[in-house]
Amino acid sequence: MADVDGQVHRGHKTTKAGRGSREKKKLKNDKKNGNLKDRHNPRAFSVANIVRTQRNVQRNSDRAQKKEYVPLKDRRASSATESPPSLVAVVGPPGVGKSTLIRSLVKIYTNHNLTNPTGPITVCTSKQKRITLLECPNTPTAMLDVAKTADLVLLCVDAKFGFEMESFEFLNMMQTHGFPKVMGVFTHLDQFKTMKNLRKTKKLLKHRFWTEIYDGAKMFYFSGCVNGKYLKHEVKQLTLLLSRVKYRPLVWRNTHPYVVVDRHEDITHPSKIEEDEKCERSVAFYGYVRGTNLKEGMKVHLIGVGDYSMAEVNALPDPCPVVDKDKEQKTLVNKDTKLYAPLSNVGAVQFDKDAVYIDIGRANYTKKENLDLPKKEGENEDDGSDGESSSSSEEEDIDMDNPSGLLKSLQDVKEGVDQKMKYSSLRLFKGSKAVKASEDDEEDGQATDKDQKRR
């Protein structure tokens, strides 16, 4: 070989004699003739420590055995129209912002402002999905029932104060009755003055939350409130995950039918209540049936009351149905968003302690003479005769057979029923003289005067 300077070096010579060359020649000839044999040396690839290897193999098999489980079939229907809405429970100690969270979610989904969220609130979150929001009271019995029935739990924690005893009690109840999905919601983050303290608190809360639930559990941070609701972009992150989350079926729900009552009515006859206030009542409960099928005649357990047998079970129209499949649309339009919250005074029916109020919608029963209608050009002011004619035509338009006519006639009522009974009359036979209530009262008064004179 020639170097840069022109110097010639001696090349390397392969050995042609000795042990190495002989083994190479033998190996080359064996490969050529096909007589090459594989090496079988068991100790060349053995483990260094047999006992340690046995322990590792046993440990890996035990871990694999723990991961094996019998898959449970979800008893809920696969289609959204037949299956009940998923129950999302908002749990936490008092003062952490549970009602504010429900109001914020309802505002995002339906653009409706709830003043006082009470009872179950069902909303449509998409074309094929709906959820029922329920605020859990801070009582052990309510926590126990929510732990059994909730599909998803939003555990609200005051980040400034930290975890409280109610949160740990609820987690223990869920471990006993089957652990549903749990997501953490940390509020009051706007009370931290420095970012360093905020980051440190977030790290501690995440470590503690993952220790109680599992590593990787979802957590949401709500920093502040505007007009009584959380910030819109923070709530939208939660709604995005609510639309994608999948619920795991639990044993108790696959083997028990249960109903989360949306509303109830006392249908006992008023005469029985007047006779005896402690009589047996007949109560109708309305709600979605979850779990297995509910049959007529089955005994049910009313929480805090006892066991009772059902007299009748009826299937009613869905008060909060999903969007019709025939409509060709990809997203949920604002006019199609539905909200069903009977105890929160939302919708056509409002419940009070003493009565039930029904909203009749856009029906207008105002009289024509009370309306400020725009006058046409060339039209003179109304005379007294015109007013009489308009009132007479209004009376002629009243049809007592229709509900609207009945309501219009009730608008003109100026006296009570007891006063009108004095002028009421009753005709027993056709063509006979009508008997008036006032005449009977006068006759009774004259008879009593005669009896007093005789005495």
mmCIF file with all atom_site columns, C-alpha atoms in Angstrom, residues 355-452:
data_model
loop_
_atom_site.group_PDB
_atom_site.id
_atom_site.type_symbol
_atom_site.label_atom_id
_atom_site.label_alt_id
_atom_site.label_comp_id
_atom_site.label_asym_id
_atom_site.label_entity_id
_atom_site.label_seq_id
_atom_site.pdbx_PDB_ins_code
_atom_site.Cartn_x
_atom_site.Cartn_y
_atom_site.Cartn_z
_atom_site.occupancy
_atom_site.B_iso_or_equiv
_atom_site.pdbx_formal_charge
_atom_site.auth_seq_id
_atom_site.auth_comp_id
_atom_site.auth_asym_id
_atom_site.auth_atom_id
_atom_site.pdbx_PDB_model_num
ATOM 1  C CA . ALA A 1 355 ? -99.946  22.905 44.606 1.00 0.00 ? 355 ALA A CA 1
ATOM 2  C CA . VAL A 1 356 ? -98.759  21.931 41.140 1.00 0.00 ? 356 VAL A CA 1
ATOM 3  C CA . TYR A 1 357 ? -98.671  24.697 38.510 1.00 0.00 ? 357 TYR A CA 1
ATOM 4  C CA . ILE A 1 358 ? -99.011  23.922 34.800 1.00 0.00 ? 358 ILE A CA 1
ATOM 5  C CA . ASP A 1 359 ? -97.680  26.337 32.205 1.00 0.00 ? 359 ASP A CA 1
ATOM 6  C CA . ILE A 1 360 ? -100.064 26.521 29.257 1.00 0.00 ? 360 ILE A CA 1
ATOM 7  C CA . GLY A 1 361 ? -97.380  27.825 26.912 1.00 0.00 ? 361 GLY A CA 1
ATOM 8  C CA . ARG A 1 362 ? -98.067  30.515 24.331 1.00 0.00 ? 362 ARG A CA 1
ATOM 9  C CA . ALA A 1 363 ? -101.864 30.493 24.662 1.00 0.00 ? 363 ALA A CA 1
ATOM 10 C CA . ASN A 1 364 ? -103.229 34.026 24.902 1.00 0.00 ? 364 ASN A CA 1
ATOM 11 C CA . TYR A 1 365 ? -106.696 34.622 26.367 1.00 0.00 ? 365 TYR A CA 1
ATOM 12 C CA . THR A 1 366 ? -106.574 38.409 26.613 1.00 0.00 ? 366 THR A CA 1
ATOM 13 C CA . LYS A 1 367 ? -109.730 40.163 25.501 1.00 0.00 ? 367 LYS A CA 1
ATOM 14 C CA . LYS A 1 368 ? -109.687 42.087 22.295 1.00 0.00 ? 368 LYS A CA 1
ATOM 15 C CA . GLU A 1 369 ? -110.710 45.373 23.889 1.00 0.00 ? 369 GLU A CA 1
ATOM 16 C CA . ASN A 1 370 ? -107.741 45.116 26.258 1.00 0.00 ? 370 ASN A CA 1
ATOM 17 C CA . LEU A 1 371 ? -105.249 44.719 23.426 1.00 0.00 ? 371 LEU A CA 1
ATOM 18 C CA . ASP A 1 372 ? -103.475 47.800 22.113 1.00 0.00 ? 372 ASP A CA 1
ATOM 19 C CA . LEU A 1 373 ? -103.906 46.976 18.448 1.00 0.00 ? 373 LEU A CA 1
ATOM 20 C CA . PRO A 1 374 ? -102.411 49.369 15.864 1.00 0.00 ? 374 PRO A CA 1
ATOM 21 C CA . LYS A 1 375 ? -105.099 51.437 14.207 1.00 0.00 ? 375 LYS A CA 1
ATOM 22 C CA . LYS A 1 376 ? -105.344 51.641 10.471 1.00 0.00 ? 376 LYS A CA 1
ATOM 23 C CA . GLU A 1 377 ? -105.292 54.935 8.624  1.00 0.00 ? 377 GLU A CA 1
ATOM 24 C CA . GLY A 1 378 ? -108.700 56.523 8.262  1.00 0.00 ? 378 GLY A CA 1
ATOM 25 C CA . GLU A 1 379 ? -110.160 54.579 11.175 1.00 0.00 ? 379 GLU A CA 1
ATOM 26 C CA . ASN A 1 380 ? -111.976 56.731 13.716 1.00 0.00 ? 380 ASN A CA 1
ATOM 27 C CA . GLU A 1 381 ? -111.814 56.322 17.432 1.00 0.00 ? 381 GLU A CA 1
ATOM 28 C CA . ASP A 1 382 ? -114.050 53.632 18.866 1.00 0.00 ? 382 ASP A CA 1
ATOM 29 C CA . ASP A 1 383 ? -117.456 54.750 20.039 1.00 0.00 ? 383 ASP A CA 1
ATOM 30 C CA . GLY A 1 384 ? -119.407 53.299 22.885 1.00 0.00 ? 384 GLY A CA 1
ATOM 31 C CA . SER A 1 385 ? -121.477 51.320 20.408 1.00 0.00 ? 385 SER A CA 1
ATOM 32 C CA . ASP A 1 386 ? -118.329 49.803 18.935 1.00 0.00 ? 386 ASP A CA 1
ATOM 33 C CA . GLY A 1 387 ? -117.219 48.749 22.406 1.00 0.00 ? 387 GLY A CA 1
ATOM 34 C CA . GLU A 1 388 ? -120.570 47.085 22.989 1.00 0.00 ? 388 GLU A CA 1
ATOM 35 C CA . SER A 1 389 ? -120.413 45.290 19.689 1.00 0.00 ? 389 SER A CA 1
ATOM 36 C CA . SER A 1 390 ? -116.865 44.111 20.357 1.00 0.00 ? 390 SER A CA 1
ATOM 37 C CA . SER A 1 391 ? -117.819 42.800 23.793 1.00 0.00 ? 391 SER A CA 1
ATOM 38 C CA . SER A 1 392 ? -120.845 41.056 22.384 1.00 0.00 ? 392 SER A CA 1
ATOM 39 C CA . SER A 1 393 ? -118.752 39.459 19.633 1.00 0.00 ? 393 SER A CA 1
ATOM 40 C CA . GLU A 1 394 ? -116.223 38.384 22.276 1.00 0.00 ? 394 GLU A CA 1
ATOM 41 C CA . GLU A 1 395 ? -118.997 36.714 24.234 1.00 0.00 ? 395 GLU A CA 1
ATOM 42 C CA . GLU A 1 396 ? -120.217 35.011 21.094 1.00 0.00 ? 396 GLU A CA 1
ATOM 43 C CA . ASP A 1 397 ? -116.731 33.600 20.413 1.00 0.00 ? 397 ASP A CA 1
ATOM 44 C CA . ILE A 1 398 ? -116.646 31.797 23.769 1.00 0.00 ? 398 ILE A CA 1
ATOM 45 C CA . ASP A 1 399 ? -117.173 28.059 23.282 1.00 0.00 ? 399 ASP A CA 1
ATOM 46 C CA . MET A 1 400 ? -117.714 26.290 26.581 1.00 0.00 ? 400 MET A CA 1
ATOM 47 C CA . ASP A 1 401 ? -116.953 22.911 25.044 1.00 0.00 ? 401 ASP A CA 1
ATOM 48 C CA . ASN A 1 402 ? -113.325 23.873 24.393 1.00 0.00 ? 402 ASN A CA 1
ATOM 49 C CA . PRO A 1 403 ? -110.771 24.374 27.175 1.00 0.00 ? 403 PRO A CA 1
ATOM 50 C CA . SER A 1 404 ? -109.964 27.832 25.813 1.00 0.00 ? 404 SER A CA 1
ATOM 51 C CA . GLY A 1 405 ? -113.601 28.868 26.085 1.00 0.00 ? 405 GLY A CA 1
ATOM 52 C CA . LEU A 1 406 ? -113.757 27.593 29.646 1.00 0.00 ? 406 LEU A CA 1
ATOM 53 C CA . LEU A 1 407 ? -110.679 29.614 30.575 1.00 0.00 ? 407 LEU A CA 1
ATOM 54 C CA . LYS A 1 408 ? -112.123 32.724 28.911 1.00 0.00 ? 408 LYS A CA 1
ATOM 55 C CA . SER A 1 409 ? -115.312 32.363 30.928 1.00 0.00 ? 409 SER A CA 1
ATOM 56 C CA . LEU A 1 410 ? -113.311 31.982 34.126 1.00 0.00 ? 410 LEU A CA 1
ATOM 57 C CA . GLN A 1 411 ? -111.632 35.318 33.439 1.00 0.00 ? 411 GLN A CA 1
ATOM 58 C CA . ASP A 1 412 ? -114.935 37.125 33.851 1.00 0.00 ? 412 ASP A CA 1
ATOM 59 C CA . VAL A 1 413 ? -115.718 35.577 37.236 1.00 0.00 ? 413 VAL A CA 1
ATOM 60 C CA . LYS A 1 414 ? -116.133 38.337 39.828 1.00 0.00 ? 414 LYS A CA 1
ATOM 61 C CA . GLU A 1 415 ? -117.794 36.374 42.644 1.00 0.00 ? 415 GLU A CA 1
ATOM 62 C CA . GLY A 1 416 ? -116.836 33.278 44.550 1.00 0.00 ? 416 GLY A CA 1
ATOM 63 C CA . VAL A 1 417 ? -118.560 29.900 44.364 1.00 0.00 ? 417 VAL A CA 1
ATOM 64 C CA . ASP A 1 418 ? -120.279 30.356 47.738 1.00 0.00 ? 418 ASP A CA 1
ATOM 65 C CA . GLN A 1 419 ? -121.821 33.634 46.601 1.00 0.00 ? 419 GLN A CA 1
ATOM 66 C CA . LYS A 1 420 ? -122.933 32.182 43.287 1.00 0.00 ? 420 LYS A CA 1
ATOM 67 C CA . MET A 1 421 ? -124.635 29.267 45.033 1.00 0.00 ? 421 MET A CA 1
ATOM 68 C CA . LYS A 1 422 ? -127.168 31.710 46.501 1.00 0.00 ? 422 LYS A CA 1
ATOM 69 C CA . TYR A 1 423 ? -128.435 32.551 43.002 1.00 0.00 ? 423 TYR A CA 1
ATOM 70 C CA . SER A 1 424 ? -128.313 29.002 41.634 1.00 0.00 ? 424 SER A CA 1
ATOM 71 C CA . SER A 1 425 ? -131.529 27.250 40.591 1.00 0.00 ? 425 SER A CA 1
ATOM 72 C CA . LEU A 1 426 ? -132.616 23.656 40.054 1.00 0.00 ? 426 LEU A CA 1
ATOM 73 C CA . ARG A 1 427 ? -135.452 22.430 37.799 1.00 0.00 ? 427 ARG A CA 1
ATOM 74 C CA . LEU A 1 428 ? -136.688 18.952 38.672 1.00 0.00 ? 428 LEU A CA 1
ATOM 75 C CA . PHE A 1 429 ? -139.160 18.440 35.800 1.00 0.00 ? 429 PHE A CA 1
ATOM 76 C CA . LYS A 1 430 ? -139.466 19.956 32.383 1.00 0.00 ? 430 LYS A CA 1
ATOM 77 C CA . GLY A 1 431 ? -141.822 22.890 32.463 1.00 0.00 ? 431 GLY A CA 1
ATOM 78 C CA . SER A 1 432 ? -141.860 23.058 36.276 1.00 0.00 ? 432 SER A CA 1
ATOM 79 C CA . LYS A 1 433 ? -140.877 26.075 38.273 1.00 0.00 ? 433 LYS A CA 1
ATOM 80 C CA . ALA A 1 434 ? -137.183 26.319 39.093 1.00 0.00 ? 434 ALA A CA 1
ATOM 81 C CA . VAL A 1 435 ? -136.305 26.156 42.769 1.00 0.00 ? 435 VAL A CA 1
ATOM 82 C CA . LYS A 1 436 ? -133.814 28.841 43.808 1.00 0.00 ? 436 LYS A CA 1
ATOM 83 C CA . ALA A 1 437 ? -131.389 28.499 46.685 1.00 0.00 ? 437 ALA A CA 1
ATOM 84 C CA . SER A 1 438 ? -132.275 31.971 48.023 1.00 0.00 ? 438 SER A CA 1
ATOM 85 C CA . GLU A 1 439 ? -135.978 31.038 48.302 1.00 0.00 ? 439 GLU A CA 1
ATOM 86 C CA . ASP A 1 440 ? -135.103 27.959 50.338 1.00 0.00 ? 440 ASP A CA 1
ATOM 87 C CA . ASP A 1 441 ? -133.052 30.090 52.692 1.00 0.00 ? 441 ASP A CA 1
ATOM 88 C CA . GLU A 1 442 ? -135.964 32.511 53.129 1.00 0.00 ? 442 GLU A CA 1
ATOM 89 C CA . GLU A 1 443 ? -138.414 29.666 53.771 1.00 0.00 ? 443 GLU A CA 1
ATOM 90 C CA . ASP A 1 444 ? -136.042 28.151 56.307 1.00 0.00 ? 444 ASP A CA 1
ATOM 91 C CA . GLY A 1 445 ? -135.757 31.540 58.032 1.00 0.00 ? 445 GLY A CA 1
ATOM 92 C CA . GLN A 1 446 ? -139.565 31.963 58.156 1.00 0.00 ? 446 GLN A CA 1
ATOM 93 C CA . ALA A 1 447 ? -140.004 28.445 59.546 1.00 0.00 ? 447 ALA A CA 1
ATOM 94 C CA . THR A 1 448 ? -137.504 29.081 62.322 1.00 0.00 ? 448 THR A CA 1
ATOM 95 C CA . ASP A 1 449 ? -139.296 32.350 63.225 1.00 0.00 ? 449 ASP A CA 1
ATOM 96 C CA . LYS A 1 450 ? -142.642 30.513 63.481 1.00 0.00 ? 450 LYS A CA 1
ATOM 97 C CA . ASP A 1 451 ? -141.097 27.818 65.683 1.00 0.00 ? 451 ASP A CA 1
ATOM 98 C CA . GLN A 1 452 ? -139.673 30.436 67.996 1.00 0.00 ? 452 GLN A CA 1
#
